[in-house]
CSV table of C-alpha atoms in Angstrom, one decimal:
chain,number,residue,atom,x,y,z
A,1,MET,CA,-109.1,-35.6,108.3
A,2,ALA,CA,-110.6,-32.1,108.5
A,3,GLU,CA,-112.0,-31.2,111.9
A,4,ASP,CA,-115.6,-30.0,112.3
A,5,LEU,CA,-116.3,-27.1,114.5
A,6,VAL,CA,-119.4,-26.0,116.4
A,7,LEU,CA,-119.8,-22.2,116.0
A,8,ASP,CA,-121.2,-20.3,118.9
A,9,THR,CA,-124.3,-18.2,118.2
A,10,ALA,CA,-122.5,-15.3,120.0
A,11,ILE,CA,-120.0,-15.2,117.1
A,12,ARG,CA,-122.8,-14.7,114.7
A,13,ASP,CA,-124.3,-11.9,116.8
A,14,TRP,CA,-121.1,-10.1,117.8
A,15,VAL,CA,-118.7,-10.8,114.9
A,16,LEU,CA,-120.4,-11.8,111.7
A,17,ILE,CA,-123.5,-9.5,111.7
A,18,PRO,CA,-121.7,-6.4,113.1
A,19,LEU,CA,-118.8,-6.8,110.6
A,20,SER,CA,-121.2,-7.0,107.7
A,21,VAL,CA,-123.3,-4.1,108.8
A,22,VAL,CA,-120.3,-1.9,109.4
A,23,MET,CA,-118.9,-2.7,105.9
A,24,VAL,CA,-122.2,-1.7,104.3
A,25,LEU,CA,-122.4,1.5,106.4
A,26,ILE,CA,-118.8,2.4,105.6
A,27,GLY,CA,-119.5,1.9,101.9
A,28,VAL,CA,-122.5,4.1,101.9
A,29,LEU,CA,-120.6,6.8,103.9
A,30,ARG,CA,-117.7,6.6,101.4
A,31,HIS,CA,-120.1,7.1,98.5
A,32,PHE,CA,-121.5,10.4,99.9
A,33,VAL,CA,-118.0,11.6,101.0
A,34,ALA,CA,-116.7,11.0,97.5
A,35,LYS,CA,-119.6,12.9,96.1
A,36,LEU,CA,-118.9,15.9,98.4
A,37,MET,CA,-115.2,15.8,97.5
A,38,ARG,CA,-115.9,15.6,93.8
A,39,SER,CA,-115.2,18.9,92.0
A,40,ASN,CA,-117.6,20.4,89.5
A,41,GLN,CA,-115.1,20.4,86.7
A,42,VAL,CA,-116.6,20.4,83.2
A,43,PRO,CA,-115.3,17.5,81.2
A,44,ASP,CA,-113.3,18.2,78.0
A,45,ALA,CA,-115.6,18.1,75.0
A,46,LYS,CA,-112.9,16.4,72.9
A,47,ILE,CA,-112.6,13.5,75.4
A,48,VAL,CA,-116.3,13.1,75.6
A,49,LYS,CA,-116.6,13.1,71.8
A,50,GLU,CA,-113.8,10.4,71.5
A,51,GLY,CA,-115.6,8.3,74.1
A,52,GLN,CA,-118.9,8.4,72.2
A,53,VAL,CA,-117.1,7.5,68.9
A,54,VAL,CA,-115.6,4.4,70.6
A,55,VAL,CA,-119.0,3.4,71.9
A,56,ARG,CA,-120.6,3.7,68.5
A,57,ALA,CA,-117.8,1.7,66.9
A,58,ARG,CA,-118.2,-1.0,69.5
A,59,ASN,CA,-121.9,-1.2,68.8
A,60,LEU,CA,-121.2,-1.5,65.1
A,61,ARG,CA,-118.9,-4.4,65.7
A,62,ALA,CA,-121.4,-6.1,68.0
A,63,SER,CA,-124.3,-5.7,65.5
A,64,ALA,CA,-122.3,-6.1,62.3
A,65,ASN,CA,-124.0,-9.3,61.3
A,66,PHE,CA,-127.5,-7.8,61.5
A,67,ILE,CA,-127.0,-5.2,58.7
A,68,PRO,CA,-126.5,-5.8,55.0
A,69,PRO,CA,-122.9,-6.1,53.8
A,70,LYS,CA,-123.0,-2.9,51.8
A,71,SER,CA,-124.3,-0.9,54.8
A,72,PHE,CA,-121.6,-2.4,57.0
A,73,ARG,CA,-118.8,-1.5,54.6
A,74,ALA,CA,-120.1,2.0,54.4
A,75,ARG,CA,-120.2,2.4,58.2
A,76,ARG,CA,-116.8,0.9,58.6
A,77,LEU,CA,-115.3,3.3,56.0
A,78,TYR,CA,-117.0,6.1,57.9
A,79,PHE,CA,-115.2,5.1,61.1
A,80,SER,CA,-111.8,3.8,59.9
A,81,ASN,CA,-111.1,5.9,56.8
A,82,GLU,CA,-107.4,7.0,57.0
A,83,GLU,CA,-108.3,10.4,55.5
A,84,ASN,CA,-111.2,11.7,57.6
A,85,GLY,CA,-112.4,8.6,59.6
A,86,LEU,CA,-113.6,9.2,63.1
A,87,LEU,CA,-111.3,6.6,64.6
A,88,TYR,CA,-108.2,7.6,62.6
A,89,VAL,CA,-105.7,9.7,64.7
A,90,PRO,CA,-102.7,11.1,62.9
A,91,LYS,CA,-99.4,10.4,64.6
A,92,GLY,CA,-98.6,14.1,65.0
A,93,GLN,CA,-101.9,14.7,66.9
A,94,ALA,CA,-101.5,12.0,69.5
A,95,GLN,CA,-101.6,13.5,72.9
A,96,ASN,CA,-99.4,12.8,75.9
A,97,ALA,CA,-102.2,12.1,78.4
A,98,GLN,CA,-99.8,11.9,81.4
A,99,ALA,CA,-98.4,15.4,80.6
A,100,GLN,CA,-101.9,16.7,80.1
A,101,MET,CA,-102.9,15.3,83.5
A,102,PHE,CA,-100.0,17.0,85.3
A,103,SER,CA,-100.6,20.2,83.5
A,104,ASP,CA,-104.1,20.3,84.8
A,105,PRO,CA,-103.9,20.5,88.7
A,106,ASN,CA,-107.7,19.9,89.1
A,107,MET,CA,-107.4,16.5,87.3
A,108,ALA,CA,-104.5,15.4,89.5
A,109,MET,CA,-106.3,16.6,92.6
A,110,ASP,CA,-109.5,14.8,91.8
A,111,MET,CA,-107.5,11.5,91.3
A,112,MET,CA,-105.7,12.0,94.6
A,113,LYS,CA,-109.1,12.6,96.4
A,114,LYS,CA,-110.5,9.4,94.9
A,115,ASN,CA,-107.5,7.4,95.9
A,116,LEU,CA,-107.5,8.7,99.4
A,117,SER,CA,-111.3,8.1,99.8
A,118,MET,CA,-110.5,4.4,98.9
A,119,ILE,CA,-107.3,3.8,100.9
A,120,ILE,CA,-108.0,5.6,104.2
A,121,PRO,CA,-111.4,3.8,105.0
A,122,GLN,CA,-110.0,0.4,103.9
A,123,THR,CA,-106.9,0.9,106.1
A,124,LEU,CA,-108.9,1.9,109.2
A,125,THR,CA,-111.5,-0.8,108.7
A,126,PHE,CA,-108.8,-3.5,108.3
A,127,ALA,CA,-107.0,-2.3,111.4
A,128,TRP,CA,-110.3,-2.4,113.3
A,129,VAL,CA,-111.1,-5.9,112.1
A,130,ASN,CA,-107.5,-7.1,112.8
A,131,PHE,CA,-107.5,-5.7,116.3
A,132,PHE,CA,-111.0,-6.8,117.6
A,133,PHE,CA,-111.9,-9.9,115.5
A,134,SER,CA,-108.6,-11.5,114.7
A,135,GLY,CA,-108.6,-15.3,115.1
A,136,PHE,CA,-112.4,-15.8,115.0
A,137,VAL,CA,-114.0,-18.5,112.8
A,138,ALA,CA,-117.0,-16.4,111.7
A,139,ALA,CA,-119.0,-18.6,109.4
A,140,LYS,CA,-119.2,-21.8,107.4
A,141,ILE,CA,-119.9,-22.1,103.7
A,142,PRO,CA,-122.7,-24.7,103.1
A,143,PHE,CA,-120.8,-26.6,100.3
A,144,PRO,CA,-117.5,-28.4,100.2
A,145,LEU,CA,-114.4,-26.7,98.7
A,146,THR,CA,-110.9,-27.8,97.7
A,147,GLN,CA,-107.7,-27.0,99.5
A,148,ARG,CA,-106.9,-24.2,97.1
A,149,PHE,CA,-109.5,-22.0,98.8
A,150,ARG,CA,-107.9,-22.3,102.3
A,151,SER,CA,-105.6,-19.3,101.9
A,152,MET,CA,-108.5,-17.2,100.7
A,153,LEU,CA,-111.1,-18.2,103.3
A,154,GLN,CA,-109.0,-18.8,106.4
A,155,ASN,CA,-106.7,-15.8,106.5
A,156,GLY,CA,-105.4,-15.4,110.0
A,157,ILE,CA,-106.0,-19.0,111.1
A,158,ASP,CA,-103.0,-21.3,110.9
A,159,LEU,CA,-104.8,-24.7,111.4
A,160,SER,CA,-104.6,-27.2,108.6
A,161,THR,CA,-106.9,-29.6,110.4
A,162,VAL,CA,-109.9,-27.2,110.1
A,163,ASP,CA,-112.3,-27.8,107.1
A,164,VAL,CA,-111.8,-25.5,104.2
A,165,SER,CA,-115.5,-24.4,104.3
A,166,TYR,CA,-115.0,-22.4,107.5
A,167,VAL,CA,-114.4,-18.7,107.0
A,168,SER,CA,-112.3,-16.6,109.3
A,169,SER,CA,-113.2,-13.0,110.3
A,170,ARG,CA,-110.4,-11.5,108.4
A,171,SER,CA,-111.4,-13.4,105.2
A,172,TRP,CA,-115.0,-12.4,105.8
A,173,TYR,CA,-113.8,-8.8,105.7
A,174,PHE,CA,-112.2,-9.3,102.3
A,175,LEU,CA,-115.2,-11.2,101.0
A,176,ASN,CA,-117.4,-8.3,102.0
A,177,LEU,CA,-115.0,-5.8,100.5
A,178,PHE,CA,-115.2,-7.2,97.0
A,179,GLY,CA,-118.6,-9.0,97.3
A,180,LEU,CA,-120.9,-6.1,98.2
A,181,ARG,CA,-120.6,-4.5,94.7
A,182,GLY,CA,-124.0,-5.8,93.7
A,183,LEU,CA,-125.6,-4.5,96.9
A,184,PHE,CA,-124.1,-1.1,96.5
A,185,SER,CA,-125.2,-1.0,92.9
A,186,LEU,CA,-128.8,-1.8,94.1
A,187,ILE,CA,-128.7,0.8,96.9
A,188,LEU,CA,-126.6,3.6,95.4
A,189,GLY,CA,-127.0,3.0,91.7
A,190,GLU,CA,-124.6,1.7,89.0
A,191,GLU,CA,-122.3,4.8,89.1
A,192,ASN,CA,-121.4,4.6,92.8
A,193,ALA,CA,-118.2,5.6,94.4
A,194,THR,CA,-117.7,2.3,96.3
A,195,ASP,CA,-116.5,0.1,93.4
A,196,ASP,CA,-112.9,-0.6,94.6
A,197,THR,CA,-112.2,-2.8,91.6
A,198,GLN,CA,-112.9,0.0,89.1
A,199,ARG,CA,-110.9,2.4,91.4
A,200,MET,CA,-107.9,0.1,91.4
A,201,MET,CA,-108.0,-0.2,87.6
A,202,GLN,CA,-108.0,3.6,87.4
A,203,MET,CA,-105.0,3.7,89.7
A,204,GLY,CA,-103.2,1.2,87.5
A,205,GLY,CA,-104.1,3.1,84.4
A,206,PHE,CA,-102.7,6.4,85.5
A,207,GLY,CA,-101.6,8.4,82.5
A,208,PHE,CA,-103.9,6.5,80.1
A,209,ASP,CA,-104.0,8.0,76.6
A,210,PRO,CA,-107.6,8.2,75.3
A,211,THR,CA,-106.4,8.4,71.7
A,212,LYS,CA,-105.0,4.9,72.0
A,213,SER,CA,-108.5,3.5,72.4
A,214,LEU,CA,-109.4,5.1,69.1
A,215,GLY,CA,-106.6,3.2,67.4
A,216,ALA,CA,-107.3,0.0,69.1
A,217,GLU,CA,-111.0,0.2,68.1
A,218,LYS,CA,-110.0,1.0,64.5
A,219,ASP,CA,-107.9,-2.1,64.4
A,220,SER,CA,-110.7,-4.2,65.9
A,221,LEU,CA,-113.2,-2.9,63.4
A,222,ASP,CA,-110.8,-3.5,60.4
A,223,ILE,CA,-110.5,-7.2,61.1
A,224,VAL,CA,-114.2,-7.9,61.6
A,225,GLN,CA,-115.4,-10.6,59.2
A,226,HIS,CA,-118.9,-9.7,58.2
A,227,ASP,CA,-121.4,-12.5,57.9
A,228,TRP,CA,-125.0,-11.4,57.3
A,229,ALA,CA,-127.2,-13.4,59.6
A,230,LEU,CA,-130.7,-12.5,58.5
A,231,PRO,CA,-130.9,-14.8,55.5
A,232,LYS,CA,-129.9,-17.7,57.8
A,233,PHE,CA,-132.8,-16.8,60.1
A,234,GLU,CA,-135.3,-17.9,57.5
A,235,GLN,CA,-133.6,-21.2,57.1
A,236,ARG,CA,-133.5,-21.8,60.8
A,237,ALA,CA,-137.2,-20.9,61.1
A,238,GLU,CA,-138.1,-23.2,58.4
A,239,ALA,CA,-136.1,-26.0,60.0
A,240,VAL,CA,-137.8,-25.4,63.3
A,241,LEU,CA,-141.3,-25.5,61.8
A,242,ARG,CA,-140.6,-28.7,59.9
A,243,LYS,CA,-139.3,-30.3,63.0
A,244,ALA,CA,-142.3,-29.2,65.0
A,245,LEU,CA,-144.8,-30.5,62.4
A,246,ARG,CA,-143.2,-34.0,62.3
């Protein structure tokens, strides 16, 4: 039987609210520090062009059924033609992105700055939370949860008799760390420097070859089954009108 707890209002005033406010302030500070550390390096025109080509090809795949079949085949040939298609990359021209990154010290330095701006604040903040607020039950979620959420919501509390809906202070830190992305996007804009999930993906994709995205997009575009949807819209509209007039 799970045990119900009565949370003191002082925990809300001195643990829950300060922890949330500090996480928001640290995120805003990280954004401006990352902007100051960002170099004014001009991006490579070839990389920008390849990225725009991939975006255009994705838009073609997403809207393929809204253009006539002949027009779709012409556009797909324009992108995936193996002689002069925009998505076709000859094997001899494939770049070694990792070697290119190490050959450019500015690129490696920028990545190191971004990683440090993420790791250092998180380490210091977690040490602060672990030292001052360890062992607190900070909040309670207003809906029931299964036992699978216990390890996620009650980190630092080894009591199996406590209801799963109670959240420890350490778990509240992690929830704020990954749950404030929407708030930071609203305050700082979509392209903010506090998106840790995107930063971790960039760290995991160190040495990513941009030419591989061209080949992957070419393969995706080649297997698209075109089905023109506009003629079916008239049939659907007619069916809706007949159903409404009955």
